[in-house]
Coordinates of C-alpha atoms in Angstrom, one line a residue:
X23 CA -102.5 68.1 -86.4
X24 CA -105.1 70.8 -86.4
X25 CA -108.3 69.7 -84.7
X26 CA -111.6 71.5 -84.8
X27 CA -113.7 72.7 -81.9
X28 CA -117.0 71.3 -83.3
X29 CA -117.4 68.0 -85.2
X30 CA -118.1 69.6 -88.5
X31 CA -114.9 69.5 -90.6
X32 CA -111.5 71.0 -90.1
X33 CA -109.7 74.1 -91.4
X34 CA -107.6 72.0 -93.7
X35 CA -108.9 71.3 -97.2
X36 CA -108.3 68.1 -99.0
X37 CA -108.0 67.9 -102.8
X38 CA -111.2 68.6 -104.6
X39 CA -112.2 71.5 -102.3
X40 CA -113.7 69.2 -99.7
X41 CA -113.1 69.4 -95.9
X42 CA -110.9 66.8 -94.3
X43 CA -112.9 64.5 -92.0
X44 CA -111.1 63.5 -88.8
X45 CA -111.9 60.1 -87.2
X46 CA -110.4 59.1 -83.9
X47 CA -110.2 55.3 -83.3
X48 CA -109.8 53.7 -79.9
X49 CA -108.6 50.1 -80.5
X50 CA -106.1 48.1 -78.5
X51 CA -105.6 45.3 -81.0
X52 CA -103.0 46.1 -83.6
X53 CA -104.5 43.8 -86.3
X54 CA -108.0 45.3 -85.8
X55 CA -106.5 48.8 -85.8
X56 CA -104.8 48.2 -89.1
X57 CA -107.9 46.7 -90.6
X58 CA -110.0 49.8 -89.7
X59 CA -107.3 52.1 -91.1
X60 CA -107.2 50.1 -94.3
X61 CA -111.0 50.3 -94.6
X62 CA -111.4 54.0 -93.8
X63 CA -108.3 55.8 -95.1
X64 CA -109.0 55.0 -98.8
X65 CA -112.4 56.7 -98.4
X66 CA -110.5 59.9 -97.6
X67 CA -110.9 60.0 -93.8
X68 CA -108.0 61.3 -91.7
X69 CA -107.4 58.7 -89.0
X70 CA -105.9 59.2 -85.6
X71 CA -105.3 55.9 -83.7
X72 CA -105.4 55.5 -79.9
X73 CA -104.6 52.4 -77.9
X74 CA -104.9 54.2 -74.6
X75 CA -108.2 55.8 -73.3
X76 CA -106.3 58.5 -71.3
X77 CA -104.5 59.7 -74.4
X78 CA -107.8 59.7 -76.3
X79 CA -109.6 61.8 -73.7
X80 CA -106.7 64.3 -73.6
X81 CA -106.8 64.6 -77.4
X82 CA -110.6 65.0 -77.4
X83 CA -110.3 67.9 -75.0
X84 CA -107.7 69.5 -77.3
X85 CA -109.9 69.2 -80.4
X86 CA -112.9 67.2 -81.4
X87 CA -113.0 64.8 -84.3
X88 CA -115.9 64.4 -86.7
X89 CA -116.4 60.8 -85.4
X90 CA -115.0 58.6 -82.6
X91 CA -114.9 54.8 -83.2
X92 CA -114.4 52.7 -80.1
X93 CA -113.6 49.0 -80.7
X94 CA -115.0 47.2 -77.7
X95 CA -114.6 43.7 -79.1
X96 CA -111.3 43.0 -77.4
X97 CA -110.6 41.6 -74.0
X98 CA -110.4 45.1 -72.4
X99 CA -113.8 46.7 -73.1
X100 CA -113.2 50.2 -71.7
X101 CA -114.7 51.6 -74.9
X102 CA -118.1 51.4 -73.3
X103 CA -116.9 53.4 -70.3
X104 CA -115.2 56.0 -72.5
X105 CA -118.4 56.3 -74.5
X106 CA -120.5 56.9 -71.3
X107 CA -117.9 59.4 -70.1
X108 CA -118.0 61.3 -73.4
X109 CA -121.8 61.3 -73.5
X110 CA -122.1 62.8 -70.0
X111 CA -119.4 65.5 -70.5
X112 CA -120.8 69.0 -71.1
X113 CA -118.1 69.7 -73.8
X114 CA -117.7 66.3 -75.5
X115 CA -121.3 64.9 -75.8
X116 CA -121.5 66.3 -79.4
X117 CA -118.8 64.0 -80.7
X118 CA -120.6 61.1 -82.5
X119 CA -119.5 57.7 -81.2
X120 CA -119.7 54.5 -83.1
X121 CA -119.0 51.3 -81.2
X122 CA -117.6 48.2 -82.8
X123 CA -118.7 45.3 -80.6
X124 CA -118.8 41.6 -80.3
X125 CA -122.5 41.6 -79.4
X126 CA -123.6 38.0 -79.1
X127 CA -126.5 38.1 -76.6
X128 CA -129.3 40.3 -75.3
X129 CA -127.1 41.1 -72.3
X130 CA -124.3 42.3 -74.6
X131 CA -126.8 44.5 -76.4
X132 CA -128.0 46.1 -73.2
X133 CA -124.4 47.0 -72.4
X134 CA -124.1 48.7 -75.8
X135 CA -127.4 50.6 -75.3
X136 CA -126.3 51.6 -71.8
X137 CA -123.2 53.3 -73.1
X138 CA -125.3 55.9 -75.0
X139 CA -123.3 55.4 -78.2
X140 CA -124.8 57.1 -81.3
X141 CA -124.6 53.8 -83.2
X142 CA -122.9 50.4 -83.2
X143 CA -121.8 47.6 -85.5
X144 CA -121.2 44.0 -84.5
X145 CA -118.2 41.9 -85.6
X146 CA -118.0 40.3 -88.0
X147 CA -119.2 43.1 -90.3
X148 CA -119.1 43.8 -94.0
X149 CA -116.5 46.6 -94.7
X150 CA -118.9 48.3 -97.1
X151 CA -121.6 48.4 -94.4
X152 CA -119.1 50.0 -92.0
X153 CA -118.3 52.7 -94.6
X154 CA -122.0 53.4 -95.3
X155 CA -122.7 53.6 -91.5
X156 CA -119.8 56.0 -91.0
X157 CA -121.0 58.2 -94.0
X158 CA -124.6 58.1 -92.6
X159 CA -123.4 59.3 -89.2
X160 CA -122.1 62.5 -90.7
X161 CA -125.6 63.3 -92.0
X162 CA -127.5 63.2 -88.7
X163 CA -127.0 65.5 -85.8
X164 CA -126.0 64.1 -82.4
X165 CA -128.8 64.3 -79.9
X166 CA -128.1 65.5 -76.4
X167 CA -128.3 62.6 -74.0
X168 CA -131.2 62.9 -71.5
X169 CA -129.5 62.8 -68.0
X170 CA -132.6 61.0 -66.6
X171 CA -131.9 58.1 -69.0
X172 CA -128.1 58.0 -68.6

């Protein structure tokens, strides 16, 4: 698969003359993965699914997607750590990151904010809201994280 060096489309066109939009998803739960693919693929996004954070980081270094979605709502919540790692990396910080969380308390929210994600959505969520949030994230540039705040 051809990946781009900046999160701004790929070299491959899709029908209608538009650019293909690549979304990487880190999700360890097969049911949740299929649900996300089912919600995003019909909207024309090209999805690459990862269940292992090491594979994800290797792929990110090979070519950046237009968006990374990390599902942190499972028992293994390494999506937060991956997000922190990406946002402190000199080459990867431009990749927009959306966290899917199970935020249920103020403490949970603080963990989300500490990860420096560009946005988040809490389960359970409305599929239409997810799509509108994803669309919105393509219209706003990613801000460089302030090292003093990380």
